[in-house]
């Protein structure tokens, strides 16, 4: 690790991201196999902040950010848009799936790209137009919306001035009660959490939903970032994607969830990995997910236990899974009922490596 990898200037970190195999090889000794499997082109761009690259000696972390040709394999049941978001897109930046809450995709840019990204079809693509006029108008004219979830891309890669303008506009809408932001910044670029950003988020009463997947991400830097946010009075929850061979053991999840609580982050969702194209090597079975979450109940602090959910493929929303009784198997799919009583299908992992 070079000292500059921990450079505390977040803009320096963004300008010095690792974005090619050659750059990566200078920082880290990949195995022959990893190098041979590094794809020539990727749908989802490759980028890692110098800070996050200091964690690549953890094999689990490396698998989630270093691309592999396995991600070009499309498996049965996988889709480009697994959550059916495009069918619910009401303006260039808004996805309106549930009645009283709305997803506001403010940028397609991330500092570091997760290889299992559910929005790989859009993240890191074109520069997102910065004009939110139609989206603000839509929210203004839909009084049934109470909760705005700002996501992307990673919204905390916007500048303080851009965030302030956006949040000020949203806060003038009287029917908006809650504004949340989804971000992986405290894990991948903790230096972005500056005192100025903390006071801005506090001023607009923002809740943060943070993406953490592994206890190794809870470094002194990321813990400090969470502590600064928490000390500023910002509500913090976490979302963790369940990932095969990365965090799918009781011990790893226990360590992660307790670590988050110690940093004042309440584990909120454990998400079954979405069946996006090229995700079969990341997905566990739903049976395993149920087994894992049940193994935590009673064993560890209830406060440390998130809700295990499947985001229903096709746009049914998030469905909490409590037991195997809730799911039935039909052919090569699981059948799930959502909050409206409608049935959605989640693809079972292929028994053999059937590739389509
Ligand atoms: C996850 C999500 C939300 C927020 O859901 P909560 O269960 O309230 O956290 C809102 N809109 C969309 C489209 C989502 O995917």
GROMACS .gro file of N, CA, C and O in nm, residues 56-125:
model
  280
   56UNK      N    1  -0.793  -0.477  -0.138
   56UNK     CA    2  -0.803  -0.586  -0.236
   56UNK      C    3  -0.733  -0.715  -0.193
   56UNK      O    4  -0.756  -0.820  -0.251
   57UNK      N    5  -0.648  -0.708  -0.089
   57UNK     CA    6  -0.588  -0.833  -0.041
   57UNK      C    7  -0.693  -0.922   0.023
   57UNK      O    8  -0.670  -1.041   0.043
   58UNK      N    9  -0.811  -0.865   0.055
   58UNK     CA   10  -0.923  -0.949   0.099
   58UNK      C   11  -0.987  -1.007  -0.027
   58UNK      O   12  -1.044  -0.933  -0.107
   59UNK      N   13  -0.977  -1.137  -0.040
   59UNK     CA   14  -1.027  -1.204  -0.161
   59UNK      C   15  -1.175  -1.172  -0.184
   59UNK      O   16  -1.219  -1.149  -0.297
   60UNK      N   17  -1.251  -1.167  -0.075
   60UNK     CA   18  -1.395  -1.143  -0.086
   60UNK      C   19  -1.423  -1.006  -0.149
   60UNK      O   20  -1.507  -0.992  -0.237
   61UNK      N   21  -1.349  -0.906  -0.105
   61UNK     CA   22  -1.369  -0.771  -0.158
   61UNK      C   23  -1.326  -0.766  -0.304
   61UNK      O   24  -1.393  -0.707  -0.388
   62UNK      N   25  -1.212  -0.833  -0.333
   62UNK     CA   26  -1.160  -0.829  -0.470
   62UNK      C   27  -1.262  -0.883  -0.569
   62UNK      O   28  -1.283  -0.826  -0.675
   63UNK      N   29  -1.328  -0.992  -0.532
   63UNK     CA   30  -1.425  -1.053  -0.624
   63UNK      C   31  -1.541  -0.959  -0.658
   63UNK      O   32  -1.603  -0.972  -0.762
   64UNK      N   33  -1.572  -0.867  -0.568
   64UNK     CA   34  -1.689  -0.781  -0.593
   64UNK      C   35  -1.657  -0.661  -0.680
   64UNK      O   36  -1.749  -0.595  -0.728
   65UNK      N   37  -1.528  -0.629  -0.700
   65UNK     CA   38  -1.495  -0.508  -0.778
   65UNK      C   39  -1.403  -0.532  -0.898
   65UNK      O   40  -1.396  -0.448  -0.988
   66UNK      N   41  -1.331  -0.646  -0.899
   66UNK     CA   42  -1.244  -0.675  -1.014
   66UNK      C   43  -1.324  -0.760  -1.112
   66UNK      O   44  -1.374  -0.866  -1.077
   67UNK      N   45  -1.340  -0.710  -1.237
   67UNK     CA   46  -1.426  -0.782  -1.332
   67UNK      C   47  -1.366  -0.916  -1.373
   67UNK      O   48  -1.245  -0.936  -1.368
   68UNK      N   49  -1.454  -1.007  -1.411
   68UNK     CA   50  -1.413  -1.140  -1.457
   68UNK      C   51  -1.500  -1.175  -1.578
   68UNK      O   52  -1.614  -1.129  -1.589
   69UNK      N   53  -1.444  -1.257  -1.667
   69UNK     CA   54  -1.523  -1.296  -1.785
   69UNK      C   55  -1.650  -1.372  -1.745
   69UNK      O   56  -1.742  -1.380  -1.825
   70UNK      N   57  -1.655  -1.423  -1.622
   70UNK     CA   58  -1.779  -1.493  -1.578
   70UNK      C   59  -1.898  -1.399  -1.588
   70UNK      O   60  -2.009  -1.443  -1.613
   71UNK      N   61  -1.875  -1.269  -1.569
   71UNK     CA   62  -1.990  -1.177  -1.571
   71UNK      C   63  -2.047  -1.157  -1.711
   71UNK      O   64  -2.151  -1.093  -1.727
   72UNK      N   65  -1.981  -1.212  -1.814
   72UNK     CA   66  -2.038  -1.202  -1.949
   72UNK      C   67  -2.131  -1.321  -1.978
   72UNK      O   68  -2.195  -1.326  -2.082
   73UNK      N   69  -2.137  -1.417  -1.884
   73UNK     CA   70  -2.223  -1.535  -1.903
   73UNK      C   71  -2.365  -1.501  -1.860
   73UNK      O   72  -2.388  -1.459  -1.747
   74UNK      N   73  -2.459  -1.518  -1.952
   74UNK     CA   74  -2.600  -1.492  -1.919
   74UNK      C   75  -2.667  -1.625  -1.886
   74UNK      O   76  -2.662  -1.717  -1.965
   75UNK      N   77  -2.727  -1.629  -1.769
   75UNK     CA   78  -2.791  -1.753  -1.722
   75UNK      C   79  -2.942  -1.738  -1.731
   75UNK      O   80  -2.994  -1.626  -1.723
   76UNK      N   81  -3.010  -1.851  -1.746
   76UNK     CA   82  -3.155  -1.851  -1.760
   76UNK      C   83  -3.224  -1.772  -1.647
   76UNK      O   84  -3.188  -1.788  -1.531
   77UNK      N   85  -3.320  -1.690  -1.683
   77UNK     CA   86  -3.395  -1.613  -1.583
   77UNK      C   87  -3.332  -1.478  -1.554
   77UNK      O   88  -3.395  -1.394  -1.490
   78UNK      N   89  -3.209  -1.455  -1.601
   78UNK     CA   90  -3.145  -1.324  -1.576
   78UNK      C   91  -3.194  -1.221  -1.676
   78UNK      O   92  -3.231  -1.254  -1.789
   79UNK      N   93  -3.192  -1.095  -1.633
   79UNK     CA   94  -3.239  -0.986  -1.720
   79UNK      C   95  -3.146  -0.866  -1.709
   79UNK      O   96  -3.072  -0.853  -1.612
   80UNK      N   97  -3.155  -0.777  -1.807
   80UNK     CA   98  -3.078  -0.652  -1.802
   80UNK      C   99  -3.135  -0.562  -1.693
   80UNK      O  100  -3.064  -0.490  -1.624
   81UNK      N  101  -3.268  -0.569  -1.676
   81UNK     CA  102  -3.339  -0.482  -1.581
   81UNK      C  103  -3.424  -0.571  -1.490
   81UNK      O  104  -3.545  -0.578  -1.505
   82UNK      N  105  -3.358  -0.642  -1.394
   82UNK     CA  106  -3.431  -0.744  -1.319
   82UNK      C  107  -3.550  -0.690  -1.240
   82UNK      O  108  -3.647  -0.762  -1.219
   83UNK      N  109  -3.543  -0.565  -1.195
   83UNK     CA  110  -3.652  -0.513  -1.111
   83UNK      C  111  -3.762  -0.446  -1.193
   83UNK      O  112  -3.854  -0.386  -1.136
   84UNK      N  113  -3.753  -0.456  -1.325
   84UNK     CA  114  -3.856  -0.396  -1.410
   84UNK      C  115  -3.868  -0.247  -1.387
   84UNK      O  116  -3.977  -0.190  -1.390
   85UNK      N  117  -3.754  -0.180  -1.362
   85UNK     CA  118  -3.759  -0.037  -1.331
   85UNK      C  119  -3.800   0.047  -1.451
   85UNK      O  120  -3.870   0.148  -1.436
   86UNK      N  121  -3.757   0.003  -1.571
   86UNK     CA  122  -3.785   0.086  -1.688
   86UNK      C  123  -3.936   0.102  -1.711
   86UNK      O  124  -3.982   0.206  -1.756
   87UNK      N  125  -4.014  -0.001  -1.674
   87UNK     CA  126  -4.159   0.006  -1.690
   87UNK      C  127  -4.221   0.108  -1.593
   87UNK      O  128  -4.332   0.154  -1.613
   88UNK      N  129  -4.147   0.141  -1.486
   88UNK     CA  130  -4.198   0.237  -1.387
   88UNK      C  131  -4.128   0.372  -1.396
   88UNK      O  132  -4.138   0.453  -1.305
   89UNK      N  133  -4.053   0.392  -1.505
   89UNK     CA  134  -3.981   0.520  -1.520
   89UNK      C  135  -4.082   0.625  -1.565
   89UNK      O  136  -4.144   0.610  -1.669
   90UNK      N  137  -4.098   0.731  -1.484
   90UNK     CA  138  -4.200   0.832  -1.516
   90UNK      C  139  -4.139   0.962  -1.568
   90UNK      O  140  -4.209   1.044  -1.629
   91UNK      N  141  -4.010   0.984  -1.542
   91UNK     CA  142  -3.935   1.096  -1.600
   91UNK      C  143  -3.794   1.039  -1.622
   91UNK      O  144  -3.765   0.929  -1.576
   92UNK      N  145  -3.703   1.115  -1.689
   92UNK     CA  146  -3.569   1.058  -1.710
   92UNK      C  147  -3.499   1.013  -1.581
   92UNK      O  148  -3.415   0.924  -1.584
   93UNK      N  149  -3.536   1.071  -1.466
   93UNK     CA  150  -3.465   1.038  -1.342
   93UNK      C  151  -3.549   0.966  -1.236
   93UNK      O  152  -3.499   0.935  -1.130
   94UNK      N  153  -3.678   0.947  -1.263
   94UNK     CA  154  -3.765   0.894  -1.157
   94UNK      C  155  -3.822   0.756  -1.189
   94UNK      O  156  -3.873   0.732  -1.299
   95UNK      N  157  -3.814   0.666  -1.090
   95UNK     CA  158  -3.877   0.534  -1.098
   95UNK      C  159  -3.984   0.530  -0.989
   95UNK      O  160  -3.953   0.541  -0.870
   96UNK      N  161  -4.110   0.517  -1.032
   96UNK     CA  162  -4.222   0.521  -0.936
   96UNK      C  163  -4.287   0.383  -0.931
   96UNK      O  164  -4.379   0.353  -1.007
   97UNK      N  165  -4.240   0.299  -0.838
   97UNK     CA  166  -4.288   0.160  -0.828
   97UNK      C  167  -4.396   0.147  -0.722
   97UNK      O  168  -4.497   0.082  -0.743
   98UNK      N  169  -4.371   0.207  -0.605
   98UNK     CA  170  -4.465   0.197  -0.492
   98UNK      C  171  -4.551   0.323  -0.488
   98UNK      O  172  -4.508   0.428  -0.535
   99UNK      N  173  -4.669   0.314  -0.425
   99UNK     CA  174  -4.755   0.432  -0.424
   99UNK      C  175  -4.694   0.556  -0.355
   99UNK      O  176  -4.695   0.664  -0.414
  100UNK      N  177  -4.640   0.542  -0.234
  100UNK     CA  178  -4.606   0.665  -0.160
  100UNK      C  179  -4.458   0.700  -0.158
  100UNK      O  180  -4.418   0.796  -0.094
  101UNK      N  181  -4.377   0.622  -0.227
  101UNK     CA  182  -4.233   0.654  -0.230
  101UNK      C  183  -4.181   0.649  -0.373
  101UNK      O  184  -4.236   0.578  -0.457
  102UNK      N  185  -4.074   0.725  -0.396
  102UNK     CA  186  -4.022   0.734  -0.532
  102UNK      C  187  -3.870   0.726  -0.531
  102UNK      O  188  -3.805   0.774  -0.438
  103UNK      N  189  -3.817   0.664  -0.636
  103UNK     CA  190  -3.673   0.648  -0.650
  103UNK      C  191  -3.622   0.753  -0.748
  103UNK      O  192  -3.669   0.759  -0.861
  104UNK      N  193  -3.529   0.835  -0.702
  104UNK     CA  194  -3.478   0.948  -0.781
  104UNK      C  195  -3.332   0.918  -0.817
  104UNK      O  196  -3.243   0.925  -0.731
  105UNK      N  197  -3.308   0.880  -0.943
  105UNK     CA  198  -3.173   0.844  -0.986
  105UNK      C  199  -3.102   0.970  -1.036
  105UNK      O  200  -3.124   1.014  -1.148
  106UNK      N  201  -3.021   1.030  -0.949
  106UNK     CA  202  -2.967   1.163  -0.980
  106UNK      C  203  -2.837   1.160  -1.060
  106UNK      O  204  -2.797   1.261  -1.117
  107UNK      N  205  -2.771   1.045  -1.064
  107UNK     CA  206  -2.648   1.034  -1.144
  107UNK      C  207  -2.628   0.888  -1.179
  107UNK      O  208  -2.679   0.799  -1.109
  108UNK      N  209  -2.553   0.861  -1.286
  108UNK     CA  210  -2.521   0.721  -1.317
  108UNK      C  211  -2.377   0.690  -1.277
  108UNK      O  212  -2.329   0.579  -1.298
  109UNK      N  213  -2.309   0.788  -1.215
  109UNK     CA  214  -2.167   0.775  -1.181
  109UNK      C  215  -2.148   0.714  -1.042
  109UNK      O  216  -2.219   0.748  -0.947
  110UNK      N  217  -2.052   0.623  -1.030
  110UNK     CA  218  -2.007   0.573  -0.899
  110UNK      C  219  -1.855   0.586  -0.892
  110UNK      O  220  -1.786   0.577  -0.993
  111UNK      N  221  -1.802   0.601  -0.771
  111UNK     CA  222  -1.657   0.609  -0.756
  111UNK      C  223  -1.594   0.471  -0.778
  111UNK      O  224  -1.483   0.458  -0.827
  112UNK      N  225  -1.668   0.368  -0.740
  112UNK     CA  226  -1.622   0.229  -0.748
  112UNK      C  227  -1.742   0.147  -0.795
  112UNK      O  228  -1.853   0.167  -0.742
  113UNK      N  229  -1.723   0.061  -0.894
  113UNK     CA  230  -1.837  -0.016  -0.945
  113UNK      C  231  -1.839  -0.158  -0.890
  113UNK      O  232  -1.740  -0.230  -0.899
  114UNK      N  233  -1.955  -0.197  -0.831
  114UNK     CA  234  -1.974  -0.332  -0.779
  114UNK      C  235  -2.013  -0.420  -0.897
  114UNK      O  236  -2.104  -0.386  -0.973
  115UNK      N  237  -1.949  -0.534  -0.912
  115UNK     CA  238  -1.971  -0.617  -1.031
  115UNK      C  239  -2.111  -0.679  -1.034
  115UNK      O  240  -2.155  -0.727  -1.138
  116UNK      N  241  -2.181  -0.680  -0.921
  116UNK     CA  242  -2.316  -0.740  -0.915
  116UNK      C  243  -2.424  -0.634  -0.930
  116UNK      O  244  -2.540  -0.659  -0.901
  117UNK      N  245  -2.386  -0.516  -0.978
  117UNK     CA  246  -2.478  -0.401  -0.983
  117UNK      C  247  -2.609  -0.434  -1.053
  117UNK      O  248  -2.611  -0.480  -1.167
  118UNK      N  249  -2.719  -0.407  -0.985
  118UNK     CA  250  -2.851  -0.434  -1.042
  118UNK      C  251  -2.885  -0.335  -1.153
  118UNK      O  252  -2.970  -0.363  -1.237
  119UNK      N  253  -2.817  -0.221  -1.155
  119UNK     CA  254  -2.841  -0.120  -1.261
  119UNK      C  255  -2.725  -0.112  -1.358
  119UNK      O  256  -2.697  -0.006  -1.414
  120UNK      N  257  -2.656  -0.226  -1.380
  120UNK     CA  258  -2.541  -0.227  -1.472
  120UNK      C  259  -2.580  -0.174  -1.610
  120UNK      O  260  -2.497  -0.124  -1.684
  121UNK      N  261  -2.710  -0.184  -1.644
  121UNK     CA  262  -2.754  -0.136  -1.776
  121UNK      C  263  -2.740   0.015  -1.788
  121UNK      O  264  -2.733   0.067  -1.899
  122UNK      N  265  -2.737   0.087  -1.675
  122UNK     CA  266  -2.727   0.234  -1.681
  122UNK      C  267  -2.607   0.292  -1.606
  122UNK      O  268  -2.556   0.397  -1.645
  123UNK      N  269  -2.561   0.226  -1.501
  123UNK     CA  270  -2.453   0.287  -1.421
  123UNK      C  271  -2.325   0.299  -1.503
  123UNK      O  272  -2.290   0.210  -1.580
  124UNK      N  273  -2.258   0.412  -1.483
  124UNK     CA  274  -2.130   0.436  -1.548
  124UNK      C  275  -2.141   0.459  -1.698
  124UNK      O  276  -2.040   0.465  -1.766
  125UNK      N  277  -2.263   0.470  -1.750
  125UNK     CA  278  -2.278   0.489  -1.895
  125UNK      C  279  -2.259   0.635  -1.932
  125UNK      O  280  -2.156   0.693  -1.905
   0.00000   0.00000   0.00000
